[in-house]
Coordinates of C-alpha atoms in Angstrom, one line a residue:
M1 CA -14.1 3.1 -17.1
W2 CA -12.2 4.5 -14.1
V3 CA -15.3 4.0 -12.0
I4 CA -14.5 0.3 -11.5
L5 CA -13.3 1.0 -8.0
K6 CA -16.5 3.0 -7.2
T7 CA -18.7 0.3 -8.8
L8 CA -17.1 -2.4 -6.6
F9 CA -17.7 -0.2 -3.6
Y10 CA -21.4 0.5 -4.5
L11 CA -22.1 -3.2 -5.2
G12 CA -21.2 -5.3 -2.2
L13 CA -23.2 -4.4 0.7
G14 CA -26.6 -4.2 -1.1
S15 CA -26.4 -7.2 -3.3
W16 CA -24.6 -9.9 -1.1
V17 CA -26.7 -12.4 0.8
L18 CA -24.7 -13.1 4.1
G19 CA -22.8 -16.5 4.0
R20 CA -23.7 -19.1 6.3
G21 CA -21.6 -19.7 9.4
T22 CA -20.6 -16.0 10.3
R23 CA -23.2 -14.2 12.4
A24 CA -23.7 -10.6 11.1
M25 CA -22.0 -8.0 13.5
S26 CA -24.5 -5.6 15.1
A27 CA -24.2 -1.9 14.7
E28 CA -23.4 -1.6 18.4
E29 CA -20.6 -4.2 18.0
K30 CA -19.2 -2.3 15.1
T31 CA -19.4 0.9 17.1
T32 CA -17.5 -0.6 20.0
I33 CA -14.6 -1.9 17.9
R34 CA -14.5 1.5 15.8
G35 CA -14.3 3.2 19.3
Q36 CA -11.4 0.8 20.1
V37 CA -9.6 1.6 16.9
L38 CA -10.0 5.4 17.7
E39 CA -8.6 4.9 21.2
M40 CA -5.5 3.0 19.8
F41 CA -5.0 5.7 17.2
E42 CA -4.9 8.3 19.9
H43 CA -2.6 6.3 22.0
A44 CA -0.1 6.0 19.0
Y45 CA -0.5 9.5 17.5
G46 CA -0.6 11.2 21.0
S47 CA 2.7 9.2 21.9
Y48 CA 4.4 10.3 18.8
M49 CA 3.4 14.0 19.4
K50 CA 4.3 13.9 23.1
Y51 CA 7.6 11.8 23.0
A52 CA 8.8 12.2 19.5
Y53 CA 7.7 15.2 17.5
P54 CA 9.3 16.7 15.5
A55 CA 11.5 13.6 15.0
D56 CA 10.5 11.5 12.1
E57 CA 9.5 8.4 14.2
L58 CA 8.7 7.5 17.7
M59 CA 10.7 4.9 19.5
P60 CA 8.0 3.4 21.6
L61 CA 10.1 1.4 24.0
S62 CA 12.5 4.4 24.6
C63 CA 9.6 7.0 24.7
R64 CA 11.6 9.4 22.5
G65 CA 12.1 10.4 18.9
R66 CA 14.3 8.7 16.3
V67 CA 16.5 11.3 14.7
R68 CA 18.7 10.3 11.9
G69 CA 22.4 10.2 12.9
Q70 CA 21.7 10.2 16.6
E71 CA 20.7 6.4 16.7
P72 CA 22.6 3.4 15.6
N73 CA 22.3 3.1 11.7
R74 CA 19.8 0.7 10.4
G75 CA 20.9 0.6 6.9
D76 CA 18.2 1.1 4.2
I77 CA 15.4 1.4 6.8
D78 CA 16.7 4.8 7.8
D79 CA 16.5 6.1 4.2
S80 CA 12.9 6.9 5.1
L81 CA 14.0 9.5 7.6
G82 CA 14.5 13.0 6.3
K83 CA 14.2 15.3 9.3
F84 CA 10.9 16.2 8.0
S85 CA 8.6 15.0 10.7
L86 CA 7.7 12.0 8.8
T87 CA 5.1 10.5 11.1
L88 CA 3.2 13.8 11.2
I89 CA 3.0 14.3 7.6
D90 CA 2.2 10.6 6.9
T91 CA -0.7 10.8 9.5
L92 CA -2.5 14.0 8.3
D93 CA -5.2 12.6 6.2
T94 CA -5.9 9.7 8.5
L95 CA -6.9 12.4 11.1
V96 CA -9.7 13.5 8.6
V97 CA -10.8 9.9 7.8
L98 CA -11.2 9.4 11.7
N99 CA -13.1 12.6 11.8
K100 CA -10.5 14.3 14.0
L101 CA -10.9 17.6 12.2
E102 CA -9.5 19.9 15.0
E103 CA -6.5 17.9 15.4
F104 CA -6.0 17.8 11.6
E105 CA -6.2 21.7 11.4
E106 CA -3.7 21.9 14.3
A107 CA -1.4 19.3 12.6
V108 CA -1.6 21.2 9.4
R109 CA -0.6 24.5 11.0
K110 CA 2.4 22.7 12.6
T111 CA 3.5 21.2 9.2
V112 CA 3.2 24.5 7.4
S113 CA 5.1 26.5 10.0
E114 CA 7.6 24.0 11.4
V115 CA 8.6 21.3 8.9
R116 CA 11.6 21.9 6.6
L117 CA 12.1 20.0 3.3
D118 CA 15.6 21.4 2.4
N119 CA 17.6 19.4 4.8
D120 CA 21.1 17.9 3.8
V121 CA 19.9 14.4 4.2
V122 CA 20.1 11.4 1.7
V123 CA 16.6 9.8 1.5
S124 CA 14.9 7.1 -0.5
V125 CA 13.2 8.5 -3.5
F126 CA 10.4 5.8 -3.2
E127 CA 9.7 6.1 0.5
T128 CA 9.9 10.0 0.3
N129 CA 7.4 9.9 -2.6
I130 CA 4.8 7.6 -1.0
R131 CA 5.0 8.9 2.5
V132 CA 5.9 12.5 2.4
L133 CA 4.8 13.6 -1.0
G134 CA 1.8 11.4 -0.9
G135 CA 1.0 12.7 2.7
L136 CA 1.3 16.3 1.7
L137 CA -1.0 15.8 -1.3
G138 CA -3.6 13.8 0.5
A139 CA -3.6 16.4 3.3
H140 CA -4.0 19.2 0.8
V141 CA -6.9 17.4 -0.9
M142 CA -8.6 17.2 2.6
A143 CA -7.8 20.7 3.7
D144 CA -9.2 21.9 0.4
L145 CA -12.4 19.8 0.9
L146 CA -12.9 21.3 4.4
R147 CA -12.1 24.7 3.3
G148 CA -14.8 24.5 0.5
R149 CA -17.4 23.5 3.1
G150 CA -16.9 26.8 4.9
E151 CA -16.5 25.3 8.4
R152 CA -12.8 24.9 8.8
M153 CA -9.4 25.7 7.2
Q154 CA -10.6 29.1 6.1
W155 CA -7.1 30.4 6.6
Y156 CA -5.6 27.7 4.4
Q157 CA -3.9 29.0 1.2
D158 CA -2.7 25.7 -0.5
E159 CA 0.4 25.7 1.6
L160 CA 0.6 22.1 1.7
L161 CA 0.4 21.9 -2.2
H162 CA 3.3 24.5 -2.3
M163 CA 5.3 22.2 0.0
A164 CA 4.4 19.2 -2.2
K165 CA 5.6 21.1 -5.3
D166 CA 8.8 22.0 -3.6
L167 CA 9.5 18.4 -2.6
G168 CA 8.6 17.2 -6.0
H169 CA 11.4 19.5 -7.5
R170 CA 13.8 18.1 -4.9
L171 CA 13.0 14.5 -6.0
L172 CA 13.3 15.3 -9.7
P173 CA 17.1 15.1 -9.9
A174 CA 16.8 11.5 -9.2
F175 CA 15.4 11.1 -12.7
N176 CA 18.5 12.4 -14.4
T177 CA 19.6 9.1 -15.8
T178 CA 20.1 8.0 -19.5
S179 CA 17.3 5.4 -19.1
G180 CA 14.8 7.5 -17.4
L181 CA 14.7 5.1 -14.3
P182 CA 15.3 7.1 -11.1
Y183 CA 18.2 6.7 -8.9
P184 CA 17.1 5.1 -5.6
R185 CA 18.4 8.0 -3.4
V186 CA 18.4 11.7 -3.5
N187 CA 19.8 14.5 -1.3
L188 CA 17.0 16.8 -0.4
R189 CA 19.3 19.8 -0.6
Y190 CA 21.9 18.9 -3.1
G191 CA 20.2 16.5 -5.4
V192 CA 22.2 13.5 -6.9
L193 CA 25.3 14.5 -8.8
N194 CA 26.4 17.5 -6.8
P195 CA 29.7 16.8 -5.0
L196 CA 27.9 17.4 -1.8
S197 CA 25.1 15.1 -2.4
R198 CA 26.8 11.9 -1.1
T199 CA 24.7 9.9 -3.7
G200 CA 24.6 9.2 -7.4
T201 CA 27.1 6.3 -7.3
E202 CA 24.2 3.7 -7.2
S203 CA 23.6 1.7 -10.4
D204 CA 20.6 -0.4 -9.5
T205 CA 17.0 0.2 -8.2
C206 CA 14.0 -2.0 -7.3
T207 CA 11.1 -2.5 -9.8
A208 CA 8.8 -1.0 -7.3
C209 CA 10.9 1.8 -6.5
A210 CA 11.0 3.0 -10.0
G211 CA 7.4 2.0 -10.7
T212 CA 5.7 3.5 -7.7
M213 CA 5.6 7.2 -8.6
I214 CA 2.9 7.7 -11.1
L215 CA 0.0 8.3 -8.6
E216 CA 1.7 11.0 -6.5
F217 CA 3.6 12.6 -9.5
A218 CA 0.5 12.7 -11.7
A219 CA -1.6 14.1 -8.9
L220 CA 1.1 16.8 -8.3
S221 CA 1.1 17.7 -12.0
R222 CA -2.6 17.9 -12.3
L223 CA -3.0 20.0 -9.0
S224 CA -0.1 22.3 -9.6
G225 CA -0.3 22.6 -13.4
E226 CA 3.4 21.5 -13.8
A227 CA 3.4 18.6 -16.2
V228 CA 7.1 17.6 -15.5
F229 CA 6.4 15.3 -12.7
E230 CA 3.8 13.2 -14.5
E231 CA 6.1 12.9 -17.6
H232 CA 9.0 11.7 -15.5
A233 CA 7.0 9.0 -13.7
R234 CA 5.4 7.9 -16.9
K235 CA 8.7 7.5 -18.6
A236 CA 10.0 5.3 -15.8
L237 CA 6.9 3.1 -16.2
D238 CA 7.5 3.1 -20.0
V239 CA 11.1 1.7 -19.4
L240 CA 9.8 -1.0 -17.1
W241 CA 7.3 -2.0 -19.6
E242 CA 9.6 -2.2 -22.4
K243 CA 12.1 -4.2 -20.3
R244 CA 9.6 -6.9 -19.2
Q245 CA 10.4 -10.3 -20.4
R246 CA 8.4 -10.8 -23.5
G247 CA 8.2 -14.5 -23.3
S248 CA 6.5 -14.4 -19.9
D249 CA 5.3 -10.9 -19.5
L250 CA 7.0 -10.9 -16.1
V251 CA 9.4 -8.2 -14.6
G252 CA 12.4 -8.8 -12.4
T253 CA 13.0 -7.4 -8.9
V254 CA 16.1 -5.2 -9.4
I255 CA 17.0 -3.3 -12.6
N256 CA 20.1 -1.2 -13.7
I257 CA 19.1 2.5 -13.9
H258 CA 21.5 3.2 -16.5
N259 CA 21.2 0.5 -19.1
G260 CA 17.9 -1.4 -18.1
D261 CA 19.5 -4.7 -17.7
W262 CA 17.9 -6.9 -15.0
V263 CA 20.1 -7.4 -11.9
R264 CA 17.8 -9.7 -10.1
R265 CA 15.5 -11.8 -12.3
D266 CA 13.2 -13.3 -9.6
S267 CA 9.6 -12.3 -10.1
G268 CA 6.6 -12.3 -7.6
V269 CA 4.2 -9.9 -6.2
G270 CA 5.9 -9.2 -2.9
A271 CA 8.9 -7.0 -1.9
G272 CA 10.7 -5.3 -4.7
I273 CA 7.8 -5.5 -7.3
D274 CA 4.6 -5.2 -5.3
S275 CA 3.5 -1.7 -5.9
Y276 CA 4.5 -1.6 -9.4
Y277 CA 1.6 -3.7 -10.5
E278 CA -0.6 -1.9 -7.8
Y279 CA 0.2 1.5 -9.5
L280 CA -0.5 0.2 -13.0
M281 CA -4.2 -0.6 -12.0
K282 CA -4.6 2.5 -9.9
A283 CA -3.2 4.9 -12.4
Y284 CA -5.9 3.6 -14.8
I285 CA -8.4 4.2 -12.1
L286 CA -7.2 7.7 -10.9
L287 CA -6.0 9.1 -14.3
G288 CA -8.5 7.4 -16.8
D289 CA -5.7 6.4 -19.3
S290 CA -6.4 2.8 -20.7
V291 CA -2.8 2.2 -21.5
Y292 CA -2.1 1.6 -17.8
L293 CA -5.1 -1.0 -17.8
E294 CA -3.7 -2.8 -20.8
R295 CA -0.3 -3.1 -19.2
F296 CA -1.8 -4.3 -16.0
N297 CA -4.0 -6.8 -17.6
T298 CA -1.0 -8.2 -19.6
H299 CA 1.1 -8.6 -16.4
Y300 CA -1.9 -9.9 -14.5
S301 CA -2.4 -12.7 -16.9
A302 CA 1.2 -13.7 -16.4
I303 CA 0.9 -13.5 -12.6
M304 CA -2.1 -15.8 -12.6
K305 CA -0.4 -18.2 -15.0
Y306 CA 3.0 -18.5 -13.3
I307 CA 3.0 -16.9 -9.8
S308 CA -0.5 -17.6 -8.5
Q309 CA -0.8 -21.2 -7.2
P310 CA -3.8 -20.8 -4.8
P311 CA -3.6 -20.1 -2.1
L312 CA 0.1 -19.4 -2.6
L313 CA 1.8 -16.6 -4.4
L314 CA 5.3 -18.0 -5.4
S315 CA 8.4 -16.3 -6.8
V316 CA 9.5 -17.5 -10.1
H317 CA 12.4 -16.9 -12.6
M318 CA 11.2 -14.2 -15.0
H319 CA 13.0 -16.0 -18.0
N320 CA 11.9 -19.4 -16.8
P321 CA 8.6 -19.0 -14.8
T322 CA 8.0 -22.7 -14.4
V323 CA 10.8 -22.7 -11.9
S324 CA 10.1 -21.6 -8.3
V325 CA 13.2 -19.6 -7.1
R326 CA 12.5 -19.8 -3.4
G327 CA 10.4 -21.8 -0.8
W328 CA 9.1 -18.7 1.2
M329 CA 6.8 -15.8 0.7
D330 CA 7.2 -12.3 2.2
S331 CA 4.5 -10.4 4.0
L332 CA 4.2 -7.5 1.6
L333 CA 2.4 -9.7 -0.9
A334 CA -0.6 -9.5 1.5
F335 CA -1.8 -6.4 -0.5
F336 CA -2.4 -8.5 -3.4
P337 CA -5.8 -9.8 -2.7
G338 CA -7.0 -6.3 -2.1
L339 CA -5.7 -5.5 -5.7
Q340 CA -7.4 -8.6 -7.0
V341 CA -10.7 -7.2 -5.6
L342 CA -10.2 -4.0 -7.6
R343 CA -9.6 -6.3 -10.7
G344 CA -12.9 -8.0 -9.9
D345 CA -11.1 -11.5 -9.4
L346 CA -12.6 -12.5 -6.1
K347 CA -12.0 -16.1 -5.9
P348 CA -8.2 -16.2 -5.7
A349 CA -8.4 -13.0 -3.6
I350 CA -10.5 -15.0 -1.0
E351 CA -8.1 -18.0 -1.3
T352 CA -4.8 -16.1 -0.6
H353 CA -6.4 -14.0 2.1
E354 CA -7.6 -17.1 3.9
M355 CA -4.2 -18.5 3.8
L356 CA -2.7 -15.3 5.3
Y357 CA -5.3 -15.4 8.0
Q358 CA -4.5 -18.9 8.9
V359 CA -0.8 -17.9 9.2
T360 CA -1.8 -15.0 11.5
K361 CA -3.8 -17.3 13.7
Q362 CA -0.7 -19.7 13.9
H363 CA 1.9 -16.8 14.6
K364 CA -0.3 -13.8 15.9
F365 CA 1.0 -11.7 13.1
L366 CA 2.2 -12.2 9.6
P367 CA 6.0 -12.9 9.8
E368 CA 8.0 -10.9 7.3
A369 CA 8.7 -14.1 5.5
F370 CA 7.1 -17.6 6.0
T371 CA 7.6 -20.8 4.1
T372 CA 5.2 -22.6 1.8
E373 CA 4.5 -24.9 4.8
F374 CA 3.5 -21.7 6.7
R375 CA 6.5 -21.9 9.1
V376 CA 8.4 -18.8 10.1
H377 CA 11.3 -17.9 7.8
W378 CA 11.9 -14.4 9.1
G379 CA 10.0 -13.7 12.2
Q380 CA 10.0 -9.9 12.3
H381 CA 6.8 -8.0 12.1
P382 CA 7.0 -4.3 11.8
L383 CA 3.2 -3.7 12.2
R384 CA 2.6 -3.9 8.4
P385 CA -0.9 -2.9 7.2
E386 CA -1.3 -4.9 4.1
F387 CA -3.2 -7.7 5.5
A388 CA -5.7 -5.3 7.1
E389 CA -5.9 -3.4 3.8
S390 CA -7.0 -6.7 1.9
T391 CA -9.4 -7.5 4.7
Y392 CA -11.0 -4.0 4.1
F393 CA -11.3 -4.4 0.4
L394 CA -12.7 -8.0 0.8
Y395 CA -15.4 -6.7 3.1
K396 CA -16.3 -3.9 0.9
A397 CA -16.6 -6.3 -2.1
T398 CA -18.5 -9.0 -0.3
G399 CA -20.2 -7.5 2.8
D400 CA -19.4 -10.8 4.3
P401 CA -19.3 -10.4 8.1
Y402 CA -16.5 -12.9 8.3
Y403 CA -14.0 -10.1 7.4
L404 CA -15.3 -8.0 10.2
K405 CA -14.2 -10.9 12.5
V406 CA -10.9 -11.0 10.8
G407 CA -10.6 -7.2 11.4
Q408 CA -11.5 -7.6 15.1
S409 CA -8.8 -10.2 15.5
I410 CA -6.2 -7.6 14.0
V411 CA -7.4 -5.2 16.7
E412 CA -7.2 -7.6 19.4
K413 CA -3.8 -8.9 18.6
L414 CA -2.4 -5.3 18.2
N415 CA -3.7 -4.4 21.7
T416 CA -2.6 -7.6 23.3
H417 CA 0.8 -8.2 21.6
A418 CA 2.0 -4.8 20.3
R419 CA 0.8 -2.1 22.7
V420 CA 3.4 -0.5 25.0
P421 CA 3.0 2.4 27.3
C422 CA 4.4 5.0 24.7
G423 CA 2.7 3.7 21.6
F424 CA 2.9 0.3 19.6
A425 CA 6.1 -1.5 19.1
A426 CA 7.1 -3.7 16.2
V427 CA 7.5 -7.3 17.0
Q428 CA 11.2 -8.4 16.6
D429 CA 10.2 -12.1 16.4
V430 CA 6.7 -13.5 16.3
R431 CA 7.8 -16.8 17.8
T432 CA 9.0 -15.1 21.1
G433 CA 6.9 -11.9 21.1
T434 CA 9.9 -9.8 21.8
H435 CA 9.5 -6.2 20.8
E436 CA 11.5 -3.9 18.6
D437 CA 12.0 0.0 19.5
R438 CA 10.1 0.9 16.3
M439 CA 6.9 2.3 15.2
D440 CA 7.0 3.0 11.4
S441 CA 5.0 5.9 10.1
F442 CA 3.0 3.6 7.9
F443 CA 1.3 2.2 11.0
L444 CA -0.6 5.4 11.4
A445 CA -1.0 6.3 7.8
E446 CA -2.5 3.0 6.8
M447 CA -3.4 0.5 9.7
F448 CA -5.7 2.7 11.5
K449 CA -7.3 4.1 8.3
Y450 CA -8.2 0.7 7.0
L451 CA -9.3 -0.6 10.5
Y452 CA -11.5 2.5 11.1
L453 CA -13.1 2.3 7.7
L454 CA -13.8 -1.5 7.8
F455 CA -16.1 -0.8 10.9
S456 CA -17.6 2.5 9.6
E457 CA -20.7 3.0 7.5
K458 CA -20.5 5.4 4.7
S459 CA -22.6 7.9 6.6
Q460 CA -20.4 7.9 9.4
L461 CA -17.4 9.3 7.3
P462 CA -16.7 13.0 6.9
F463 CA -16.8 12.7 3.1
D464 CA -17.5 10.1 0.4
I465 CA -14.8 7.5 0.5
D466 CA -15.9 6.2 -2.8
D467 CA -14.6 9.4 -4.6
Y468 CA -11.0 8.6 -3.8
I469 CA -8.3 6.1 -4.7
F470 CA -5.8 4.9 -1.9
T471 CA -2.1 5.2 -2.7
T472 CA 0.2 2.4 -1.7
E473 CA 0.5 4.5 1.6
A474 CA -3.2 4.9 1.8
H475 CA -3.1 8.5 1.0
L476 CA -6.3 9.7 -0.6
L477 CA -6.3 11.2 -4.1
P478 CA -9.6 12.3 -5.8
M479 CA -10.7 10.4 -8.8
S480 CA -11.9 13.5 -10.4
L481 CA -8.2 14.1 -11.4
S482 CA -8.9 12.0 -14.4
I483 CA -10.9 14.8 -16.0
T484 CA -8.5 17.7 -15.1
Q485 CA -6.5 17.2 -18.3
P486 CA -6.2 14.7 -21.2
P487 CA -3.5 12.0 -20.8
C488 CA -0.1 12.7 -21.9
Q489 CA 0.7 12.4 -25.5
G490 CA 3.0 9.7 -27.0
N491 CA 1.9 6.8 -24.7
G492 CA 1.3 3.5 -26.4
T493 CA 1.0 0.0 -25.8
E494 CA 1.6 -2.7 -28.5
P495 CA -1.5 -4.6 -29.5
R496 CA -2.3 -7.6 -27.3
T497 CA -2.0 -10.8 -29.3
A498 CA -2.9 -14.3 -28.3
L499 CA -3.8 -13.1 -24.8
E500 CA -6.9 -14.8 -23.5
E501 CA -9.2 -12.0 -22.2
D502 CA -11.7 -12.6 -19.4
L503 CA -15.0 -10.8 -18.3
F504 CA -13.1 -8.1 -16.4
T505 CA -10.4 -7.1 -18.9
H506 CA -12.2 -4.1 -20.3
S507 CA -15.5 -3.7 -18.3
C508 CA -16.6 -2.8 -14.9
P509 CA -17.7 -5.9 -13.2
S510 CA -21.4 -6.7 -12.5
A511 CA -23.0 -7.6 -9.3
Q512 CA -24.4 -11.0 -10.8
T513 CA -20.8 -12.1 -11.9
L514 CA -18.8 -11.0 -8.9
F515 CA -21.3 -11.9 -6.2
P516 CA -23.2 -15.0 -7.4
N517 CA -26.5 -15.3 -5.7
N518 CA -25.3 -18.1 -3.4
P519 CA -25.2 -17.4 0.4
S520 CA -22.2 -19.8 0.8
F521 CA -20.0 -18.5 -2.1
A522 CA -17.1 -16.9 -0.1
K523 CA -17.4 -19.5 2.7
T524 CA -17.1 -22.4 0.4
I525 CA -14.0 -21.0 -1.0
R526 CA -12.5 -20.4 2.3
D527 CA -13.5 -23.7 3.8
G528 CA -11.0 -25.5 1.4
Y529 CA -8.1 -23.5 3.3
K530 CA -9.2 -23.7 6.9
Y531 CA -6.7 -26.3 7.9
L532 CA -3.6 -25.1 6.0
N533 CA -1.6 -25.1 9.3
G534 CA -2.1 -28.7 9.9
V535 CA -4.3 -28.1 13.0
G536 CA -7.4 -30.1 13.0
R537 CA -6.7 -32.2 10.0
P538 CA -4.0 -33.1 7.6
Q539 CA -2.5 -30.3 5.5
R540 CA -4.4 -29.6 2.2
V541 CA -1.9 -27.9 0.0
S542 CA -1.2 -29.0 -3.4
S543 CA 2.4 -30.0 -4.2
I544 CA 4.5 -27.0 -4.9
R545 CA 6.6 -26.6 -8.0
G546 CA 10.2 -27.7 -7.5
I547 CA 12.3 -25.1 -5.6
E548 CA 15.5 -24.3 -7.4
G549 CA 18.2 -21.7 -6.8
T550 CA 17.9 -18.2 -8.4
A551 CA 19.8 -17.9 -11.6

């Protein structure tokens, strides 16, 4: 059953009749844009290596590296920085996807010989897991693949896997809580409760922070043979599942790690919760354990009942989900149409993606937050890749050339509005176009990977992309992990009662159902949302449920 992802990828291009109104993109045009993406990546990665390495991030306006403690403190944003050459590690498997195998081998040598993980630095458990542990694992998988072909990496002796195991053990102290939910931060050298750790006083964590460990930790367990990582990640998911609101089947945004009480009870699919839902679905695909699918389906039904109001994705109160708690959406929810594609639920994915595209056409990029009337609520745009991610998945599912045009617009806007002499700079405010001295590692880890894949044929890639699952940071883990060992024991989900099941609840979707033999299928859905920003004709958004304050 984990082949749902592979099935979706195999289906689209052969079975879809191109929709009316969007001209198919020629092979030459796709090659040209793919070349643009490569050149942009070389500019960004080259700038990091030239001006910033071994620092964690590039400061593209200053043309130098960002070293923690040497720059003004940015609060929680700096929790990603651990003096472990973050951008290099986060970018490793992107080099392979982009067929830069010589650069990959050189970067792996640098990582193995120069990166230290035992630094006296307090870091985010969540960010370090998805960016650094995920980066090391994805790079190990790629290095192992190339070594097995006998062409490159013959010197490689699983050094990246050993580094990943070392880092995993440095993250484990965070799980030393009565509930099993991890502390949000850990000291790479001293753990959590050591007097020298400068952490351990926190009482709360976000749902995504606790619920986005299973892919990396389970992969580490199955590659290293040490079950402890998967067990801890699974326990944290078990707690979140048990603490869901039983009436609505929704979860809140922030939870107390000691007693499991909800601290923030607003529920959506954006910041604070997003990748918890993503990892339930993908854990099923990667690990083959149907318990994760059962849980995802339960939550998904609740999301579609209470949170999804096409094309919008609202935030509601988990205990009273008919009440919207805010009049704005955040940009992180842009990943959700891609997850809906994996679920086989194309119509709402197309609707929400089209809404997001209209917002980008109005504001150049997705603002960090925007209102239900599509005005800017918070104007920052840190070059987030989630919209490109969903564009890629929708194109893979439909083969509709419309999504290539969307991808082309992303490429053009990045080059026009974010490119600077020393890389690409985050946009401080989409209304003014001012830049911020910031280029996050996820820009290299995710954005270029999705854009390059969008304009590539399978035959042009150095490996079969359909054999891998993307983590939330777009690191590649092999789906063959599901057969390396049986699921952990003692995992159970109570029987589903009175929950209406649909066609995709337990089966891989079929081409006939997912892609009706109707050339205008996706276009017809999109057309209803073409004028959301009010340009061209009166706004066509149904009335929004009443906005009330968070309880």
